[in-house]
Amino acid sequence: MLVNRSVVMVFLTAVSWGRISSAFVPASRSFVTKESSAVTAGLRRRRAPCSGESAQSLIENLQREKGLFRDFRHGHFVVSSDVTERNQIAELPSVFPLEGKIPEEEPPRMRFAPSPTGSLHVGGARTALYNWLVAKKGQMDYPGSNAAFVLRVEDTDVARSTKESEASVIADLKWLGLIWDEGPDMEGTNYGPYRQSERSDIYFAAAQRLLQDGKAYRCFCTPEELEEMKAEQESRGETPRYDGRWRDADPALVKKMMDEGRPYTVRFKVPSNSRIVIEDVIRGTVAWDAEATVGDFILLRSSGVPVYNFCVAVDDAAMGITTVVRAEEHLTNTVRQALALDALNAPRPRYAHCSLILGEDKQKLSKRHGATSCDQYRLDGFLPDAMINYLALLGWNDGTDNEIFTREELIDAFDLNRVVKSPSVFDIEKLKWVNGQHLKMMSVADVCPYVQDQLQWAGFFKADANMESQPVSDFTFACTSLAKTMMDTTKDAATNAKAVLGYGLPLRFEDLADNSEAKEMIKKGNFYVIAQKLLSMHDEGLLVMPDPANLLSAFADEDAQKVDTANGHSCQYTADYMKQMKVLAKELGVKGKNLFHPARLALTGEMSGQDVTKQLSLLELAVQADDVIDMNGIGVVPFAERMERLRKFCESIPTEFQTPSGSASENTEEKKETKLDKVPTRTVPTEAVASQDPLSTYDGPPITALDIRVGRITKVWEHPEAEKLYCEEIDVGEGEPRQIASGLRPYLKPDDMEGRKVLVLCNLKERKLVGFPSHGMVLCASNLDHTEVKLVNPPVDAKIGERIVVPDFDFESEEGQPYPENKIGKKKVFENIAPYLVTNKYGIPEFLGRPFMTSAGACTSPIGDGSVS
């Protein structure tokens, strides 16, 4: 059985150094034969330096044991012809697969060729993705052909390549779903093996062919001579390169040096006045003066190890690679590779060199910018499909404004000709947005496996917990459902669950941060009264609590037919809780945020968050599953303990904050004023009312009842039967665009509207306007007499489909969800809210003095002191 040649190369490299490295780990430890494993295993331990003679003796012993013979005079091993039992042998083809063919006209054979010297970073992942997309599209266009995505491991860097890195890269590719058609350890392929360390026979044969054809030569320069040559050139201000002193050496001298056993390298003979020109798919025509650029470069080192560029060129030709897609930092390698291919009479593949990926500071992306390895993004809760989507956009687009693609859509749309040559900036916030969009397209059940991983990594489960048990499954489902609408990453679900299961209310009132929202709310007095009432109800067993036998009902999927149409809530506990809050409102004389905010803080320890009933249901799930949940490790505070902490906290509240501010008569008078005041505050002439916060006197429907979203107008045309109407298609993040009719035809031209981001009121029932089915309303700003009408403008970076929010209103909780379409119409909700939708003097659309906000900032309009409708 033949020992793998790469192991032999390592020993010879050690001889040339005159010692064995003190901490050497062989790159090829996974594919040495069983017989040689004892030898290679010994090299993993630290050794004291030894002489070249002792290393040579070790090699000779290895040869004798394995039946190998060598001619060390030539600087590399020659295997005896009578050794016939071998592993799979890579051979240099007599005719290359693409010989006589035009690569771009053939079914695409693409390759990703990582060096196993570290983890797969985002730049490498993008390269793999682009190659994979071209190959997959080729397989669709050429069914039954040899189109393929090839994984080739370039492990010639014996000092840095490790099997662990190779395994890491392979695991990352599998996580991303970039599965190869040909690669290491695969059977039934025609172009293997796929590790360069296993292909040394091919490289030696190629070098021998070039030597025989006079296109390469042996160079006997010593390291000292080369260093002296470099120093002299630098002293003259020249770029150091080999001066070709052995290029045309006397054959007799060469033979004499070989007979003496002098070590040599094999150098490529760059043709005089040669010029390399390529038509790069991305960068266009690129040309080099080869002779001036590279000089006569090395093909085989004196140790017999082939150099990287020679291996790459030979492998691309032998594997029939049609297009090489790689990073622009490899552009200069093309010179050496093209020269070698031309000399071997092998067709060159097409080349496409992608620009660098930069950090937000416009410098090359590196660890200082944060995570760069794919595995870290997996651990941080990003979905593989979202990573694929985002990586594709780093230098490519399909010619539209579309930014969200499924894997199948990418395969169909991707075209190398649309990859740009300007650098791309890696924006982690944009990645989070893309990830969030993919999460929204998935069901809770589909997201659960990813969330379960995050919960496990975050220490939610005990070490001996059965991860396939029902309690683990139920807890994961609840955590996922609770956080799904607000998740940017699946890690957010774990972070959110930890906050929900804890209890953030401090032990004493004075421990609250000064000017914090909670402290300011408590000072108004309602908190103490409501907290005391909740404690009393808890002590008497009257406080509504989750049903231990039906805890998951609070997390019913929206698509599940579990909604109680009588009360509008998805479970009985939620309905009972809301009824109890209404009773409290009447009993204590408070409502709205003056009731719900204190109750939320008392029960959950937080001022904001998801629906209280869902949070308390998750808490009860964790308590019930304490045999699998690490209660202490993640800081779970059971409900009974919360009530005791709340009781002690209330004892610390100063007396002046234990009763609501203002007398009963004042509150009654304020209510009377509220009933009379049904117009926006800015139109009321009295300074006393104008100085009040308009929210304190507002008694209409909540702004959260409206589902106002950011949309983009994709198409506009004139209504054929109504002279004042436009018909529009608007993308509001639902997959299919909505059709909406608007009366904007007298005010705006179609060119002014098409492609614009707008605000769309989405929870209006579909109705026909002069025969056109219209589902929604575009919000516009107008002056007081409606002679001027303009579109309301979301920020340029606002996300399509995101909901508009207004400060001081809770849009995340159960109470903050938009009303169903039939309720908006029947209750005339929009008609009652509309008088309070205005623009301020700067053109900012507002509700009760509070701006319309997106994730990218406030909305604007060109019209000040107007109305929004």
mmCIF file with all atom_site columns, C-alpha atoms in Angstrom, residues 124-226:
data_model
loop_
_atom_site.group_PDB
_atom_site.id
_atom_site.type_symbol
_atom_site.label_atom_id
_atom_site.label_alt_id
_atom_site.label_comp_id
_atom_site.label_asym_id
_atom_site.label_entity_id
_atom_site.label_seq_id
_atom_site.pdbx_PDB_ins_code
_atom_site.Cartn_x
_atom_site.Cartn_y
_atom_site.Cartn_z
_atom_site.occupancy
_atom_site.B_iso_or_equiv
_atom_site.pdbx_formal_charge
_atom_site.auth_seq_id
_atom_site.auth_comp_id
_atom_site.auth_asym_id
_atom_site.auth_atom_id
_atom_site.pdbx_PDB_model_num
ATOM 1   C CA . GLY A 1 124 ? -15.748 32.842 0.884   1.00 0.00 ? 124 GLY A CA 1
ATOM 2   C CA . ALA A 1 125 ? -19.394 31.995 1.436   1.00 0.00 ? 125 ALA A CA 1
ATOM 3   C CA . ARG A 1 126 ? -20.429 34.542 -1.205  1.00 0.00 ? 126 ARG A CA 1
ATOM 4   C CA . THR A 1 127 ? -17.926 33.028 -3.651  1.00 0.00 ? 127 THR A CA 1
ATOM 5   C CA . ALA A 1 128 ? -19.309 29.553 -2.960  1.00 0.00 ? 128 ALA A CA 1
ATOM 6   C CA . LEU A 1 129 ? -22.859 30.860 -3.393  1.00 0.00 ? 129 LEU A CA 1
ATOM 7   C CA . TYR A 1 130 ? -22.231 32.496 -6.764  1.00 0.00 ? 130 TYR A CA 1
ATOM 8   C CA . ASN A 1 131 ? -20.597 29.307 -8.062  1.00 0.00 ? 131 ASN A CA 1
ATOM 9   C CA . TRP A 1 132 ? -23.431 27.192 -6.669  1.00 0.00 ? 132 TRP A CA 1
ATOM 10  C CA . LEU A 1 133 ? -26.120 29.387 -8.242  1.00 0.00 ? 133 LEU A CA 1
ATOM 11  C CA . VAL A 1 134 ? -24.520 29.205 -11.694 1.00 0.00 ? 134 VAL A CA 1
ATOM 12  C CA . ALA A 1 135 ? -24.131 25.422 -11.404 1.00 0.00 ? 135 ALA A CA 1
ATOM 13  C CA . LYS A 1 136 ? -27.702 24.865 -10.224 1.00 0.00 ? 136 LYS A CA 1
ATOM 14  C CA . LYS A 1 137 ? -29.106 27.005 -13.022 1.00 0.00 ? 137 LYS A CA 1
ATOM 15  C CA . GLY A 1 138 ? -26.923 25.090 -15.473 1.00 0.00 ? 138 GLY A CA 1
ATOM 16  C CA . GLN A 1 139 ? -28.311 21.789 -14.237 1.00 0.00 ? 139 GLN A CA 1
ATOM 17  C CA . MET A 1 140 ? -31.809 23.098 -14.924 1.00 0.00 ? 140 MET A CA 1
ATOM 18  C CA . ASP A 1 141 ? -30.854 24.357 -18.387 1.00 0.00 ? 141 ASP A CA 1
ATOM 19  C CA . TYR A 1 142 ? -28.823 21.237 -19.295 1.00 0.00 ? 142 TYR A CA 1
ATOM 20  C CA . PRO A 1 143 ? -30.588 18.278 -17.646 1.00 0.00 ? 143 PRO A CA 1
ATOM 21  C CA . GLY A 1 144 ? -28.535 15.109 -17.630 1.00 0.00 ? 144 GLY A CA 1
ATOM 22  C CA . SER A 1 145 ? -25.281 16.933 -18.422 1.00 0.00 ? 145 SER A CA 1
ATOM 23  C CA . ASN A 1 146 ? -22.084 17.031 -16.365 1.00 0.00 ? 146 ASN A CA 1
ATOM 24  C CA . ALA A 1 147 ? -22.925 20.527 -15.043 1.00 0.00 ? 147 ALA A CA 1
ATOM 25  C CA . ALA A 1 148 ? -21.811 20.501 -11.421 1.00 0.00 ? 148 ALA A CA 1
ATOM 26  C CA . PHE A 1 149 ? -20.838 22.429 -8.323  1.00 0.00 ? 149 PHE A CA 1
ATOM 27  C CA . VAL A 1 150 ? -17.431 21.035 -7.380  1.00 0.00 ? 150 VAL A CA 1
ATOM 28  C CA . LEU A 1 151 ? -15.881 21.296 -3.923  1.00 0.00 ? 151 LEU A CA 1
ATOM 29  C CA . ARG A 1 152 ? -12.077 21.078 -4.121  1.00 0.00 ? 152 ARG A CA 1
ATOM 30  C CA . VAL A 1 153 ? -9.927  21.380 -1.007  1.00 0.00 ? 153 VAL A CA 1
ATOM 31  C CA . GLU A 1 154 ? -6.697  23.279 -1.664  1.00 0.00 ? 154 GLU A CA 1
ATOM 32  C CA . ASP A 1 155 ? -4.593  21.985 1.203   1.00 0.00 ? 155 ASP A CA 1
ATOM 33  C CA . THR A 1 156 ? -1.098  22.441 -0.233  1.00 0.00 ? 156 THR A CA 1
ATOM 34  C CA . ASP A 1 157 ? -0.204  24.792 2.625   1.00 0.00 ? 157 ASP A CA 1
ATOM 35  C CA . VAL A 1 158 ? 0.998   21.928 4.812   1.00 0.00 ? 158 VAL A CA 1
ATOM 36  C CA . ALA A 1 159 ? 2.003   24.202 7.665   1.00 0.00 ? 159 ALA A CA 1
ATOM 37  C CA . ARG A 1 160 ? -1.449  25.785 8.103   1.00 0.00 ? 160 ARG A CA 1
ATOM 38  C CA . SER A 1 161 ? -3.972  23.317 6.676   1.00 0.00 ? 161 SER A CA 1
ATOM 39  C CA . THR A 1 162 ? -5.815  21.219 9.242   1.00 0.00 ? 162 THR A CA 1
ATOM 40  C CA . LYS A 1 163 ? -8.448  18.538 9.079   1.00 0.00 ? 163 LYS A CA 1
ATOM 41  C CA . GLU A 1 164 ? -10.411 20.465 11.702  1.00 0.00 ? 164 GLU A CA 1
ATOM 42  C CA . SER A 1 165 ? -10.621 23.506 9.427   1.00 0.00 ? 165 SER A CA 1
ATOM 43  C CA . GLU A 1 166 ? -11.700 21.358 6.510   1.00 0.00 ? 166 GLU A CA 1
ATOM 44  C CA . ALA A 1 167 ? -14.479 19.840 8.615   1.00 0.00 ? 167 ALA A CA 1
ATOM 45  C CA . SER A 1 168 ? -15.530 23.331 9.750   1.00 0.00 ? 168 SER A CA 1
ATOM 46  C CA . VAL A 1 169 ? -15.755 24.661 6.196   1.00 0.00 ? 169 VAL A CA 1
ATOM 47  C CA . ILE A 1 170 ? -17.726 21.621 5.073   1.00 0.00 ? 170 ILE A CA 1
ATOM 48  C CA . ALA A 1 171 ? -20.132 21.997 8.005   1.00 0.00 ? 171 ALA A CA 1
ATOM 49  C CA . ASP A 1 172 ? -20.683 25.681 7.161   1.00 0.00 ? 172 ASP A CA 1
ATOM 50  C CA . LEU A 1 173 ? -21.392 24.884 3.514   1.00 0.00 ? 173 LEU A CA 1
ATOM 51  C CA . LYS A 1 174 ? -23.893 22.249 4.559   1.00 0.00 ? 174 LYS A CA 1
ATOM 52  C CA . TRP A 1 175 ? -25.572 24.702 6.947   1.00 0.00 ? 175 TRP A CA 1
ATOM 53  C CA . LEU A 1 176 ? -25.910 27.212 4.116   1.00 0.00 ? 176 LEU A CA 1
ATOM 54  C CA . GLY A 1 177 ? -27.383 24.478 1.943   1.00 0.00 ? 177 GLY A CA 1
ATOM 55  C CA . LEU A 1 178 ? -24.610 24.788 -0.667  1.00 0.00 ? 178 LEU A CA 1
ATOM 56  C CA . ILE A 1 179 ? -24.355 21.066 -1.282  1.00 0.00 ? 179 ILE A CA 1
ATOM 57  C CA . TRP A 1 180 ? -21.777 19.992 -3.848  1.00 0.00 ? 180 TRP A CA 1
ATOM 58  C CA . ASP A 1 181 ? -22.196 17.499 -6.660  1.00 0.00 ? 181 ASP A CA 1
ATOM 59  C CA . GLU A 1 182 ? -18.546 16.418 -6.594  1.00 0.00 ? 182 GLU A CA 1
ATOM 60  C CA . GLY A 1 183 ? -16.140 16.658 -3.702  1.00 0.00 ? 183 GLY A CA 1
ATOM 61  C CA . PRO A 1 184 ? -13.918 14.903 -1.158  1.00 0.00 ? 184 PRO A CA 1
ATOM 62  C CA . ASP A 1 185 ? -14.759 11.328 -0.173  1.00 0.00 ? 185 ASP A CA 1
ATOM 63  C CA . MET A 1 186 ? -17.506 11.011 -2.801  1.00 0.00 ? 186 MET A CA 1
ATOM 64  C CA . GLU A 1 187 ? -17.740 7.874  -4.902  1.00 0.00 ? 187 GLU A CA 1
ATOM 65  C CA . GLY A 1 188 ? -18.723 7.591  -8.541  1.00 0.00 ? 188 GLY A CA 1
ATOM 66  C CA . THR A 1 189 ? -17.102 10.832 -9.734  1.00 0.00 ? 189 THR A CA 1
ATOM 67  C CA . ASN A 1 190 ? -14.894 11.164 -12.793 1.00 0.00 ? 190 ASN A CA 1
ATOM 68  C CA . TYR A 1 191 ? -12.513 13.943 -11.789 1.00 0.00 ? 191 TYR A CA 1
ATOM 69  C CA . GLY A 1 192 ? -11.331 13.048 -8.272  1.00 0.00 ? 192 GLY A CA 1
ATOM 70  C CA . PRO A 1 193 ? -9.685  12.962 -5.905  1.00 0.00 ? 193 PRO A CA 1
ATOM 71  C CA . TYR A 1 194 ? -10.725 16.419 -4.702  1.00 0.00 ? 194 TYR A CA 1
ATOM 72  C CA . ARG A 1 195 ? -8.019  17.230 -2.170  1.00 0.00 ? 195 ARG A CA 1
ATOM 73  C CA . GLN A 1 196 ? -4.863  18.689 -3.679  1.00 0.00 ? 196 GLN A CA 1
ATOM 74  C CA . SER A 1 197 ? -2.791  16.734 -1.188  1.00 0.00 ? 197 SER A CA 1
ATOM 75  C CA . GLU A 1 198 ? -4.098  13.575 -2.897  1.00 0.00 ? 198 GLU A CA 1
ATOM 76  C CA . ARG A 1 199 ? -3.376  14.783 -6.440  1.00 0.00 ? 199 ARG A CA 1
ATOM 77  C CA . SER A 1 200 ? 0.426   15.099 -6.355  1.00 0.00 ? 200 SER A CA 1
ATOM 78  C CA . ASP A 1 201 ? 0.842   12.544 -9.161  1.00 0.00 ? 201 ASP A CA 1
ATOM 79  C CA . ILE A 1 202 ? -0.984  14.901 -11.520 1.00 0.00 ? 202 ILE A CA 1
ATOM 80  C CA . TYR A 1 203 ? 1.227   17.861 -10.645 1.00 0.00 ? 203 TYR A CA 1
ATOM 81  C CA . PHE A 1 204 ? 4.448   15.849 -11.070 1.00 0.00 ? 204 PHE A CA 1
ATOM 82  C CA . ALA A 1 205 ? 3.220   14.565 -14.429 1.00 0.00 ? 205 ALA A CA 1
ATOM 83  C CA . ALA A 1 206 ? 2.312   18.086 -15.552 1.00 0.00 ? 206 ALA A CA 1
ATOM 84  C CA . ALA A 1 207 ? 5.708   19.414 -14.453 1.00 0.00 ? 207 ALA A CA 1
ATOM 85  C CA . GLN A 1 208 ? 7.439   16.556 -16.260 1.00 0.00 ? 208 GLN A CA 1
ATOM 86  C CA . ARG A 1 209 ? 5.476   17.341 -19.425 1.00 0.00 ? 209 ARG A CA 1
ATOM 87  C CA . LEU A 1 210 ? 6.555   20.991 -19.267 1.00 0.00 ? 210 LEU A CA 1
ATOM 88  C CA . LEU A 1 211 ? 10.201  19.967 -18.684 1.00 0.00 ? 211 LEU A CA 1
ATOM 89  C CA . GLN A 1 212 ? 10.110  17.639 -21.673 1.00 0.00 ? 212 GLN A CA 1
ATOM 90  C CA . ASP A 1 213 ? 8.548   20.347 -23.862 1.00 0.00 ? 213 ASP A CA 1
ATOM 91  C CA . GLY A 1 214 ? 11.202  22.891 -22.830 1.00 0.00 ? 214 GLY A CA 1
ATOM 92  C CA . LYS A 1 215 ? 8.582   25.084 -21.138 1.00 0.00 ? 215 LYS A CA 1
ATOM 93  C CA . ALA A 1 216 ? 10.095  24.605 -17.696 1.00 0.00 ? 216 ALA A CA 1
ATOM 94  C CA . TYR A 1 217 ? 13.602  24.118 -16.349 1.00 0.00 ? 217 TYR A CA 1
ATOM 95  C CA . ARG A 1 218 ? 15.516  23.150 -13.245 1.00 0.00 ? 218 ARG A CA 1
ATOM 96  C CA . CYS A 1 219 ? 16.961  25.916 -11.088 1.00 0.00 ? 219 CYS A CA 1
ATOM 97  C CA . PHE A 1 220 ? 19.783  25.094 -8.655  1.00 0.00 ? 220 PHE A CA 1
ATOM 98  C CA . CYS A 1 221 ? 19.983  28.512 -6.953  1.00 0.00 ? 221 CYS A CA 1
ATOM 99  C CA . THR A 1 222 ? 20.575  28.276 -3.238  1.00 0.00 ? 222 THR A CA 1
ATOM 100 C CA . PRO A 1 223 ? 18.497  30.339 -0.796  1.00 0.00 ? 223 PRO A CA 1
ATOM 101 C CA . GLU A 1 224 ? 21.594  32.482 -0.192  1.00 0.00 ? 224 GLU A CA 1
ATOM 102 C CA . GLU A 1 225 ? 21.963  33.232 -3.905  1.00 0.00 ? 225 GLU A CA 1
ATOM 103 C CA . LEU A 1 226 ? 18.315  34.158 -4.220  1.00 0.00 ? 226 LEU A CA 1
#
